XYZ file of C-alpha atoms in Angstrom:
674
model
C -12.714 38.324 9.925
C -12.443 36.020 6.485
C -12.572 32.132 5.846
C -8.256 32.668 5.002
C -7.722 34.407 8.648
C -9.554 31.939 10.086
C -7.727 29.558 9.139
C -4.551 30.768 9.573
C -5.959 31.458 14.271
C -7.599 27.598 14.595
C -5.825 25.288 12.191
C -2.898 25.894 14.425
C -4.238 26.831 17.645
C -5.737 23.051 17.050
C -2.940 21.541 16.428
C -0.911 22.722 19.216
C -4.162 22.049 22.009
C -3.711 17.827 20.580
C 0.415 18.110 20.370
C -0.800 19.797 24.627
C -2.755 17.245 25.429
C -0.472 14.522 24.272
C 2.280 16.377 27.052
C -0.564 16.030 29.710
C -1.106 11.812 28.809
C 2.290 11.782 29.177
C 2.837 13.064 32.449
C 0.703 11.210 33.659
C 1.089 8.259 32.559
C 4.780 8.898 33.179
C 3.366 9.379 37.120
C 2.614 6.207 37.428
C 4.816 3.146 39.122
C 6.965 0.925 37.985
C 6.788 -2.178 39.836
C 9.046 -4.136 41.668
C 12.967 -4.838 40.156
C 11.493 -8.146 38.233
C 9.290 -5.852 36.121
C 11.859 -3.007 35.612
C 14.325 -5.103 34.111
C 12.293 -6.966 31.761
C 10.673 -2.790 30.963
C 14.508 -2.128 30.736
C 15.546 -4.654 27.879
C 12.378 -3.913 26.011
C 12.615 0.322 26.147
C 17.411 -0.570 25.559
C 16.438 -2.905 22.186
C 13.284 -0.358 21.142
C 15.556 2.259 21.253
C 18.572 0.370 19.759
C 16.560 -0.734 16.556
C 15.491 2.519 15.950
C 18.812 4.568 16.116
C 20.390 2.144 13.424
C 17.287 2.596 12.102
C 17.212 6.639 11.004
C 21.396 6.706 10.714
C 20.452 4.415 7.779
C 17.330 6.301 6.665
C 18.855 9.688 7.383
C 21.110 9.559 4.941
C 18.997 8.247 2.308
C 16.503 11.525 2.881
C 18.445 13.981 2.528
C 20.135 12.593 -0.646
C 16.597 12.723 -1.879
C 15.924 16.509 -1.063
C 19.235 17.798 -2.455
C 17.266 15.668 -5.842
C 14.069 17.876 -5.109
C 15.876 20.819 -4.416
C 17.576 19.977 -7.892
C 14.799 19.634 -9.452
C 11.492 20.552 -8.176
C 12.925 23.764 -5.801
C 13.625 24.794 -2.641
C 10.214 24.888 -1.072
C 9.041 21.464 -2.529
C 12.708 19.588 -1.454
C 11.420 21.715 2.251
C 8.184 20.497 2.731
C 9.086 17.269 1.983
C 12.074 17.236 5.296
C 9.496 18.556 7.258
C 6.962 15.561 6.864
C 10.038 13.170 7.270
C 10.670 14.477 10.117
C 7.148 14.835 11.699
C 6.873 11.210 10.493
C 9.665 10.209 11.768
C 8.732 12.034 15.633
C 5.514 9.688 15.237
C 7.208 6.954 14.913
C 9.933 7.836 17.871
C 7.868 9.375 20.122
C 5.349 6.612 19.960
C 6.872 4.119 20.509
C 8.987 5.518 23.721
C 5.319 6.262 25.172
C 4.498 2.701 24.766
C 8.084 1.030 25.706
C 6.985 3.400 29.102
C 4.087 3.198 29.696
C 3.545 -1.187 29.530
C 6.005 -1.939 32.784
C 2.926 0.826 34.126
C -0.119 -1.169 33.016
C 1.919 -4.743 34.053
C 2.055 -3.350 37.489
C -1.162 -0.989 37.469
C -3.238 -4.227 36.507
C -2.548 -5.542 40.221
C -5.070 -2.997 41.260
C -7.999 -3.536 38.915
C -9.297 -3.457 35.181
C -9.486 0.813 35.187
C -5.990 1.649 36.518
C -4.172 -0.392 33.788
C -6.984 0.111 31.534
C -6.379 4.140 31.880
C -2.665 3.481 31.782
C -2.914 1.591 27.863
C -5.442 3.936 26.125
C -3.609 7.372 28.376
C -0.286 6.001 26.217
C -1.290 5.787 23.381
C -3.824 8.330 23.306
C -0.666 10.467 22.991
C 0.031 8.739 19.541
C -3.537 9.497 18.602
C -2.730 13.288 19.577
C 0.915 13.525 17.653
C -0.720 12.202 14.569
C -3.211 14.230 14.438
C -1.278 17.138 15.764
C 1.612 17.102 13.675
C 0.110 16.181 10.804
C -2.284 19.741 11.840
C 0.332 21.658 12.471
C 2.827 20.858 9.036
C 0.068 21.712 6.893
C -0.867 25.130 8.838
C 2.001 26.281 8.323
C 2.865 25.856 5.251
C -1.064 27.087 4.693
C 1.063 30.167 7.028
C 3.890 30.321 4.615
C 1.506 30.156 1.166
C -0.765 33.204 2.337
C 2.324 35.403 3.859
C 4.665 34.505 0.512
C 1.676 35.048 -2.142
C -1.521 36.630 -0.392
C -1.414 40.465 -2.397
C -1.879 38.147 -5.958
C -5.276 36.974 -4.675
C -6.450 33.772 -2.672
C -6.091 31.215 -6.350
C -2.388 31.808 -6.145
C -2.075 31.528 -3.031
C -3.613 28.098 -3.040
C -1.459 27.720 -6.161
C 1.475 27.653 -3.779
C 0.372 26.163 -1.314
C -0.674 22.614 -3.993
C 2.241 23.009 -4.895
C 4.790 21.969 -2.244
C 2.380 20.353 -0.251
C 2.921 17.024 -2.049
C 6.407 17.509 -1.221
C 5.153 17.409 2.475
C 3.129 14.236 1.356
C 5.918 12.189 -0.004
C 8.076 13.354 2.728
C 5.393 11.922 5.106
C 5.096 8.686 2.901
C 8.322 7.561 2.293
C 9.463 7.362 5.867
C 6.670 5.703 6.224
C 7.531 3.519 4.069
C 10.857 2.886 5.912
C 9.242 2.399 9.379
C 6.980 -0.366 8.378
C 9.189 -1.903 6.440
C 11.502 -1.707 9.075
C 9.438 -2.003 11.552
C 8.059 -4.976 9.975
C 10.678 -7.192 9.389
C 11.683 -6.423 12.853
C 8.577 -8.176 14.147
C 7.546 -11.228 12.756
C 10.871 -12.439 12.605
C 11.434 -12.328 16.726
C 7.860 -13.665 16.621
C 7.909 -16.686 13.668
C 11.406 -17.188 15.519
C 10.174 -17.434 19.307
C 6.930 -19.786 18.550
C 8.761 -22.263 15.974
C 11.297 -23.155 18.967
C 9.440 -22.109 22.413
C 6.171 -23.406 20.847
C 6.074 -26.106 18.890
C 9.238 -27.871 19.900
C 10.091 -26.850 22.974
C 6.211 -26.582 24.465
C 6.447 -23.545 26.619
C 4.362 -20.176 27.092
C 3.734 -18.067 24.255
C 6.059 -14.926 26.596
C 7.843 -17.719 29.026
C 11.537 -15.864 29.741
C 12.757 -19.522 29.123
C 12.449 -18.523 25.571
C 16.054 -16.646 24.006
C 13.910 -14.782 21.047
C 11.012 -13.331 23.855
C 12.482 -9.982 24.232
C 13.002 -10.140 21.375
C 9.344 -10.599 20.487
C 7.898 -7.702 23.049
C 10.125 -5.713 20.937
C 8.823 -5.822 17.855
C 5.573 -5.159 19.458
C 6.374 -1.978 19.850
C 8.644 -1.018 16.776
C 5.999 -2.574 14.318
C 2.573 -2.141 15.502
C 3.609 1.587 17.675
C 6.486 3.182 15.320
C 5.589 1.968 12.424
C 1.783 2.537 12.698
C 1.480 5.736 13.351
C 4.144 6.538 10.718
C 1.624 5.224 7.873
C -1.686 6.399 9.304
C 0.230 10.476 9.865
C 1.361 9.932 6.014
C -2.172 8.615 5.235
C -4.124 11.491 7.490
C -1.349 14.011 5.740
C -2.261 13.145 1.740
C -6.282 12.903 2.179
C -5.992 16.537 3.435
C -3.533 17.362 0.709
C -5.988 15.566 -2.394
C -8.776 17.598 -0.121
C -6.908 20.517 -0.433
C -5.730 20.240 -3.934
C -8.964 19.578 -4.989
C -11.183 22.020 -3.596
C -9.172 24.730 -4.788
C -10.922 23.860 -8.533
C -14.075 23.575 -6.908
C -14.766 26.116 -4.224
C -11.871 28.081 -3.765
C -9.424 29.410 -1.210
C -12.728 27.761 0.564
C -12.382 24.323 -0.755
C -9.111 24.315 0.640
C -10.064 26.290 3.652
C -12.373 23.476 4.995
C -10.112 20.240 4.795
C -7.640 22.513 7.148
C -11.487 23.669 9.735
C -12.782 19.535 9.620
C -9.483 18.260 10.702
C -9.084 20.665 12.773
C -12.329 20.158 14.499
C -11.764 15.955 13.678
C -9.149 16.076 16.519
C -10.794 17.804 18.878
C -13.192 15.507 18.202
C -10.979 12.447 19.298
C -10.377 14.227 22.246
C -13.575 14.268 23.608
C -13.821 10.495 22.544
C -10.799 10.196 25.081
C -13.023 11.369 28.057
C -15.759 8.460 27.574
C -12.807 5.986 27.596
C -13.369 4.540 31.166
C -14.809 0.910 32.436
C -18.067 0.929 34.396
C -16.192 -2.274 36.968
C -13.883 -4.597 36.382
C -16.250 -6.803 35.318
C -16.776 -4.969 32.206
C -15.059 -6.070 28.798
C -12.636 -3.640 28.215
C -13.763 -3.620 24.238
C -16.718 -1.592 25.446
C -15.619 1.482 26.799
C -13.413 1.654 23.879
C -15.937 1.720 21.395
C -18.258 4.316 23.755
C -14.504 5.920 23.204
C -14.888 5.853 18.947
C -18.436 6.160 18.710
C -18.715 9.417 20.329
C -15.940 11.145 18.408
C -16.600 10.036 15.503
C -20.863 11.247 15.602
C -19.145 14.224 16.651
C -17.299 14.631 13.936
C -20.637 14.419 11.649
C -21.678 16.925 13.245
C -19.196 19.259 13.043
C -18.517 18.393 8.900
C -21.539 18.807 8.129
C -22.369 22.167 9.489
C -18.529 23.155 8.361
C -20.394 22.625 5.304
C -23.331 23.907 5.067
C -21.717 27.168 6.901
C -18.501 27.813 5.373
C -19.136 25.893 1.815
C -22.782 26.670 1.487
C -22.531 23.269 0.240
C -24.248 20.556 2.629
C -22.803 17.853 -0.220
C -19.226 18.329 1.153
C -20.770 17.145 4.727
C -22.528 14.184 2.808
C -19.454 13.227 1.589
C -17.495 13.039 4.162
C -20.201 10.916 6.185
C -19.816 8.691 3.660
C -16.158 8.315 4.445
C -16.830 7.449 7.875
C -19.959 5.240 7.361
C -17.360 2.724 5.325
C -14.934 3.265 7.672
C -17.441 1.574 10.374
C -18.649 -0.781 8.278
C -14.418 -1.756 7.395
C -14.125 -2.522 10.829
C -16.614 -4.941 11.170
C -16.077 -6.011 8.278
C -12.382 -6.809 9.598
C -13.635 -7.708 12.842
C -16.752 -10.396 11.636
C -13.710 -12.045 9.753
C -10.666 -11.947 12.087
C -12.499 -11.550 15.375
C -12.354 -13.802 18.776
C -15.006 -16.390 18.186
C -16.252 -15.718 15.170
C -17.420 -17.691 12.482
C -14.512 -18.139 9.731
C -11.984 -18.617 13.360
C -13.516 -20.979 14.371
C -13.661 -22.776 11.310
C -9.782 -21.982 10.863
C -9.235 -23.554 14.250
C -11.721 -26.188 13.136
C -9.657 -27.096 10.157
C -6.362 -27.600 12.601
C -7.521 -30.653 13.798
C -6.857 -33.160 10.591
C -3.931 -30.379 10.353
C -1.394 -28.082 9.152
C -3.058 -28.050 5.867
C -6.652 -28.258 5.946
C -5.594 -24.840 8.287
C -3.757 -23.080 5.407
C -6.733 -24.009 2.831
C -9.296 -22.251 5.682
C -7.906 -19.373 6.288
C -7.177 -19.006 2.706
C -10.234 -19.090 1.777
C -12.208 -17.025 4.582
C -8.869 -13.941 3.522
C -9.589 -14.104 -0.109
C -13.487 -13.589 0.711
C -12.959 -11.036 3.087
C -10.841 -8.704 0.455
C -13.889 -8.949 -1.321
C -16.388 -7.799 1.740
C -14.041 -4.979 2.092
C -13.763 -4.227 -1.689
C -16.752 -3.168 -2.444
C -17.679 -1.289 0.348
C -14.499 1.035 -0.380
C -15.695 0.985 -4.322
C -19.565 1.601 -2.805
C -17.196 4.687 -0.769
C -15.360 5.718 -3.917
C -18.411 5.626 -6.674
C -20.666 8.413 -3.565
C -17.989 10.629 -3.081
C -17.719 11.134 -7.006
C -21.495 11.164 -7.812
C -22.521 13.648 -5.145
C -18.624 16.359 -5.893
C -16.838 14.428 -8.106
C -13.202 13.978 -7.304
C -13.497 16.714 -4.612
C -16.112 14.184 -2.855
C -13.718 11.068 -3.216
C -11.072 12.963 -1.218
C -13.689 13.806 1.069
C -14.869 11.295 1.820
C -11.466 9.710 2.699
C -11.100 12.547 4.781
C -14.424 11.127 6.669
C -12.680 7.351 7.234
C -9.450 9.739 8.636
C -12.039 11.827 11.046
C -11.298 9.600 14.605
C -8.051 9.167 13.277
C -6.921 9.903 16.333
C -8.781 7.962 18.771
C -7.975 5.060 16.344
C -4.431 5.490 16.882
C -5.148 5.222 20.522
C -7.016 2.448 20.388
C -4.052 0.747 18.234
C -1.391 1.587 20.609
C -3.574 0.459 23.052
C -2.542 -3.713 21.528
C 1.074 -2.761 21.792
C 1.278 -1.364 25.063
C -1.772 -4.286 27.100
C 0.352 -7.338 24.850
C 3.622 -6.393 26.512
C 1.976 -5.989 30.316
C -0.044 -9.279 29.811
C 3.450 -10.937 28.785
C 5.596 -9.081 31.808
C 2.842 -9.678 34.299
C 3.480 -13.494 33.663
C 7.124 -13.126 33.128
C 7.184 -11.122 36.681
C 4.807 -13.659 38.131
C 2.234 -10.946 38.893
C -0.863 -12.375 41.511
C -4.263 -14.119 39.784
C -5.794 -10.273 39.314
C -2.887 -9.228 37.363
C -2.893 -11.968 34.933
C -7.030 -12.146 34.337
C -6.544 -8.229 33.601
C -3.985 -7.940 31.532
C -5.216 -11.028 29.541
C -8.674 -9.427 29.166
C -6.630 -6.287 27.601
C -4.689 -8.068 25.469
C -7.463 -10.498 24.177
C -9.027 -6.010 23.304
C -5.317 -5.040 22.335
C -5.295 -8.167 19.584
C -9.017 -6.682 18.441
C -8.244 -3.242 18.390
C -5.145 -4.067 16.509
C -7.004 -6.057 13.721
C -9.811 -3.224 13.877
C -7.215 0.017 12.602
C -5.296 -2.553 10.403
C -8.656 -2.466 8.101
C -9.088 0.711 9.241
C -5.486 1.458 7.362
C -6.008 -0.267 4.098
C -9.211 1.292 3.790
C -8.033 4.894 4.390
C -4.938 4.550 2.569
C -6.479 2.486 -0.400
C -9.169 6.387 -0.669
C -6.081 8.450 0.362
C -4.318 6.890 -2.480
C -7.389 6.845 -5.511
C -7.720 10.537 -4.230
C -3.952 11.133 -5.146
C -4.794 9.458 -8.342
C -7.814 12.124 -9.183
C -5.177 14.976 -8.354
C -2.813 13.289 -11.261
C -5.356 13.897 -13.695
C -5.945 17.541 -12.951
C -2.233 17.837 -13.030
C -1.563 16.297 -16.423
C -4.713 17.387 -17.710
C -6.819 13.653 -18.783
C -10.011 13.314 -18.512
C -9.507 9.436 -19.495
C -7.316 6.169 -20.133
C -7.975 4.173 -22.955
C -6.710 0.684 -21.719
C -7.136 -0.934 -25.038
C -4.084 1.086 -26.306
C -1.303 -1.661 -25.576
C 2.000 1.214 -24.034
C -1.079 1.597 -21.315
C -2.586 -2.325 -21.155
C 1.289 -2.739 -20.148
C 1.274 -0.176 -17.526
C -1.675 -1.836 -15.970
C -0.110 -5.040 -16.200
C 3.478 -3.678 -14.775
C 1.126 -1.385 -11.922
C -0.993 -5.048 -10.946
C 2.804 -6.444 -10.989
C 4.067 -4.145 -8.117
C 2.626 -5.425 -5.444
C 3.673 -9.012 -5.404
C 7.517 -7.906 -6.230
C 7.175 -5.639 -3.445
C 5.592 -8.299 -1.104
C 7.938 -10.780 -2.087
C 10.818 -9.231 -0.771
C 9.418 -8.451 1.939
C 8.462 -11.851 3.134
C 11.337 -13.383 2.159
C 13.144 -10.436 4.187
C 10.729 -11.901 6.878
C 11.996 -15.502 6.462
C 15.591 -15.480 6.009
C 15.909 -13.396 9.863
C 13.837 -15.624 11.265
C 15.184 -18.726 10.291
C 18.608 -16.329 11.691
C 16.104 -16.706 14.502
C 15.303 -19.975 14.993
C 18.448 -21.439 14.403
C 19.968 -19.163 17.403
C 17.094 -19.964 19.929
C 18.323 -23.206 19.374
C 21.889 -22.739 20.035
C 21.091 -21.334 23.301
C 18.500 -23.908 24.529
C 20.828 -26.790 23.707
C 24.526 -25.057 24.892
C 23.277 -22.704 28.147
C 23.091 -25.186 30.442
C 19.375 -24.859 32.756
C 18.143 -22.226 30.904
C 14.301 -25.227 30.434
C 14.417 -25.578 34.358
C 15.242 -21.545 34.859
C 17.929 -21.951 36.321
C 20.268 -20.404 34.134
C 19.111 -16.800 32.057
C 19.071 -16.790 27.864
C 21.160 -14.234 26.028
C 18.321 -11.700 25.156
C 20.255 -9.126 22.950
C 21.711 -11.887 21.216
C 18.162 -12.413 19.426
C 17.326 -8.444 19.085
C 20.785 -8.028 17.778
C 20.064 -10.733 14.708
C 16.728 -8.856 13.763
C 17.584 -5.248 13.682
C 20.683 -5.915 11.958
C 17.879 -8.138 9.476
C 15.422 -4.757 9.183
C 17.611 -2.247 8.440
C 19.948 -4.648 5.242
C 16.374 -4.913 3.762
C 14.887 -0.687 4.150
C 16.985 0.072 0.891
C 15.557 -1.525 -1.814
C 11.986 -1.865 -1.280
C 11.839 1.727 -1.222
C 14.097 2.015 -4.531
C 11.229 -0.045 -6.405
C 8.379 1.373 -5.318
C 10.373 5.889 -6.489
C 12.126 4.023 -9.528
C 8.431 2.152 -10.912
C 6.839 4.807 -11.953
C 9.699 7.177 -13.284
C 10.329 3.993 -15.046
C 6.909 3.067 -16.095
C 6.512 7.217 -16.838
C 8.651 6.432 -20.345
C 5.270 5.291 -22.081
C 3.551 8.190 -21.981
C 1.206 9.812 -19.238
C -1.644 7.746 -20.399
C 0.703 4.685 -19.822
C 1.456 6.037 -16.183
C -2.267 6.124 -15.270
C -2.911 3.545 -15.989
C 0.109 1.842 -14.223
C -1.149 4.438 -10.762
C -4.541 2.868 -11.455
C -3.660 -1.464 -11.064
C -1.322 -0.425 -8.328
C -3.713 0.915 -5.990
C -6.491 -2.171 -8.083
C -4.130 -4.950 -7.353
C -2.177 -3.738 -3.851
C -5.795 -2.978 -1.841
C -6.573 -6.358 -3.022
C -3.327 -7.972 -1.951
C -3.557 -5.586 1.458
C -6.816 -6.127 2.439
C -6.411 -10.215 1.434
C -3.168 -10.448 3.714
C -3.764 -8.512 7.206
C -7.442 -10.499 7.270
C -5.667 -13.597 6.602
C -2.917 -13.237 8.882
C -5.351 -11.854 12.046
C -7.683 -14.762 11.313
C -5.076 -17.075 11.281
C -4.022 -15.362 15.011
C -7.201 -15.738 16.417
C -7.472 -18.663 15.351
C -4.782 -20.686 16.910
C -5.549 -18.234 20.352
C -9.152 -20.531 19.744
C -7.751 -23.421 20.040
C -5.074 -22.452 23.119
C -8.019 -21.575 24.713
C -9.022 -25.145 25.662
C -11.360 -25.512 22.019
C -10.599 -28.071 19.808
C -8.163 -29.968 22.191
C -5.907 -26.834 23.457
C -2.241 -26.152 24.059
C 0.465 -28.810 23.124
C -2.239 -30.838 21.008
C -1.695 -31.792 17.288
C -4.697 -29.640 16.936
C -2.580 -26.378 18.084
C 0.371 -26.838 16.665
C -1.925 -27.005 13.239
C -3.135 -23.372 14.441
C 0.837 -22.478 15.349
C 1.677 -23.538 12.135
C -0.639 -21.370 10.283
C -0.757 -18.195 12.909
C 3.508 -18.621 11.904
C 2.094 -18.151 7.788
C 0.187 -15.874 8.408
C 2.024 -13.309 10.577
C 4.148 -11.834 8.324
C 1.660 -11.490 5.787
C -0.128 -9.236 8.823
C 2.254 -7.615 9.422
C 4.892 -7.227 7.581
C 3.865 -7.371 3.894
C 0.379 -6.441 3.889
C 1.043 -3.137 6.115
C 3.717 -1.822 3.933
C 1.232 -1.915 1.166
C -0.099 1.146 2.498
C 2.522 3.290 1.826
C 3.500 1.945 -1.083
C 0.341 2.559 -3.077
C 1.006 6.578 -2.536
C 3.878 6.982 -2.621
C 4.205 5.711 -6.713
C 0.993 7.716 -6.781
C 2.904 11.462 -5.001
C 6.406 10.648 -7.073
C 4.075 10.173 -10.084
C 2.342 13.754 -9.100
C 6.143 14.964 -8.478
C 7.327 13.508 -12.461
C 3.759 14.120 -14.071
C 4.760 18.005 -15.558
C 7.440 16.488 -16.927
C 6.141 13.447 -18.081
C 3.322 16.356 -20.061
C 6.263 18.106 -21.391
C 8.691 15.525 -22.688
C 6.556 12.547 -23.090
C 3.071 13.594 -23.589
C 0.242 11.727 -23.381
């Protein structure tokens, strides 16, 4: 049996295995009891809020996607338009169902915590694994279907034509996935941080009540935001990174190894999906006293090590070139390095976090200065790792080596997404335990899980940023293939203008999102203050706040801001292309470079401010209610829109400009020239 037939069967079959495993985990999680009526009522409020938000978002997004599909159909053909809609549909499905299981697992995790660590860990990680399996399963299924279409339609014309036709429409699939991810990231990020900032400023600073206190009118909106931002947004983000990296590897692989170069990324991704499933079996605590982070990292490292073995075997026996395997291993090592760098700069009790907490003793100003300093340093260190990854990948196999390194970084995407979704589920569970007044054992277990969840969320943000940067670099390489450019001359004024515009774009994009969070947060603060003033008995616990009002405010604000950032990102490369292909190349390169550094800075700074606040709340430097604590809350408030809104949204932004450039590249060369 030749390699094409093996790929035709193996890739879609593995995709189905991942999806079936996700379905099995869903059934297993839903079979767990929800607990008492108090827990159920809290869960229902969070679930209804999250569903209402996403349903409203899709009403805004769907017409935009269909309008773009018509434009793509008229300019690039039916095949690209269909794959564009397929990528968008799969990305939307992942975001929706990942959130769907998360808002049903949170209450079950809270209830299971009354029995001990392992039951709660199993519930939270099991639900997180559903998200991971959806990402790798649907991604692989979509790419496999495109490959099967190309094979059945063009096999009589030879494998080179199959490769070329598959590559042509794959870009549409990536564009649909990336654009939908942008909408999910932007909308979810605005929602979650506007609610969080509004709840903290009034609840913690003004009223001195705990974070998940049921007396806070914004507490349900805050819990809803954890899901629409961290579950739906992150899943869609990694989905499109995963898709785009494989697409870039398939396109470049055709030039290097022919049909085997296309088959390798698909088969390697299929194997990586299986290693993520294998690693999930090792996520089990030895006893209730074990740090919950240990079993999670065991599963991760088993998955990563298995992927190394698999990639080397495929490189040797499929491509006959061990160098391809080395390129993927470079990506795996780089990804692990980024995780540890992120942990150092943002992890609980890490020196930078303690330094920021100590700086809070002298006020909010010194807290902010310390946080910005560490954040800038972290961006430099992480940037060195990513630069080294790209350099080594290129030295090994040129542009194809860069794409393979990106594949290596995403080899453990299934289990990484499991760790990420574990975070908001644990966060919600901890809040539910507090709001429902469950026993001390449940509180201790969910507090431990929440602490670990905060760490895993920070780690997966580092993973998402790094993989986005390498994916964007891979797409940048395909732009040179599409245009026939070998180099660009930055001394040329038009090219230098492109560089400047590309560097400016991430700042304009981020300013829109941060401003959106600020405007929505002001509305939440005003509403929360109003309820404390007008609804008598909230502080005494004798009256119930109107939780739905805060949910409504941030939902409307998030939808209002969706279209403009997307329009900016899509139109920018089209406008710059009027200066020629080289100027557009400069624009693309500087967008990735500046976007990456800004992304790393914002995510790491925000994460460090968050954990510095938690470090003070744990009883250090005066503890809760102290002036140090108030200063730390201010730092966390400033960092919230950075780490959860504008920073993560830069991931899809960097890739969308590359995809749009690939789509218009033939027109640029034909109509405008180099």
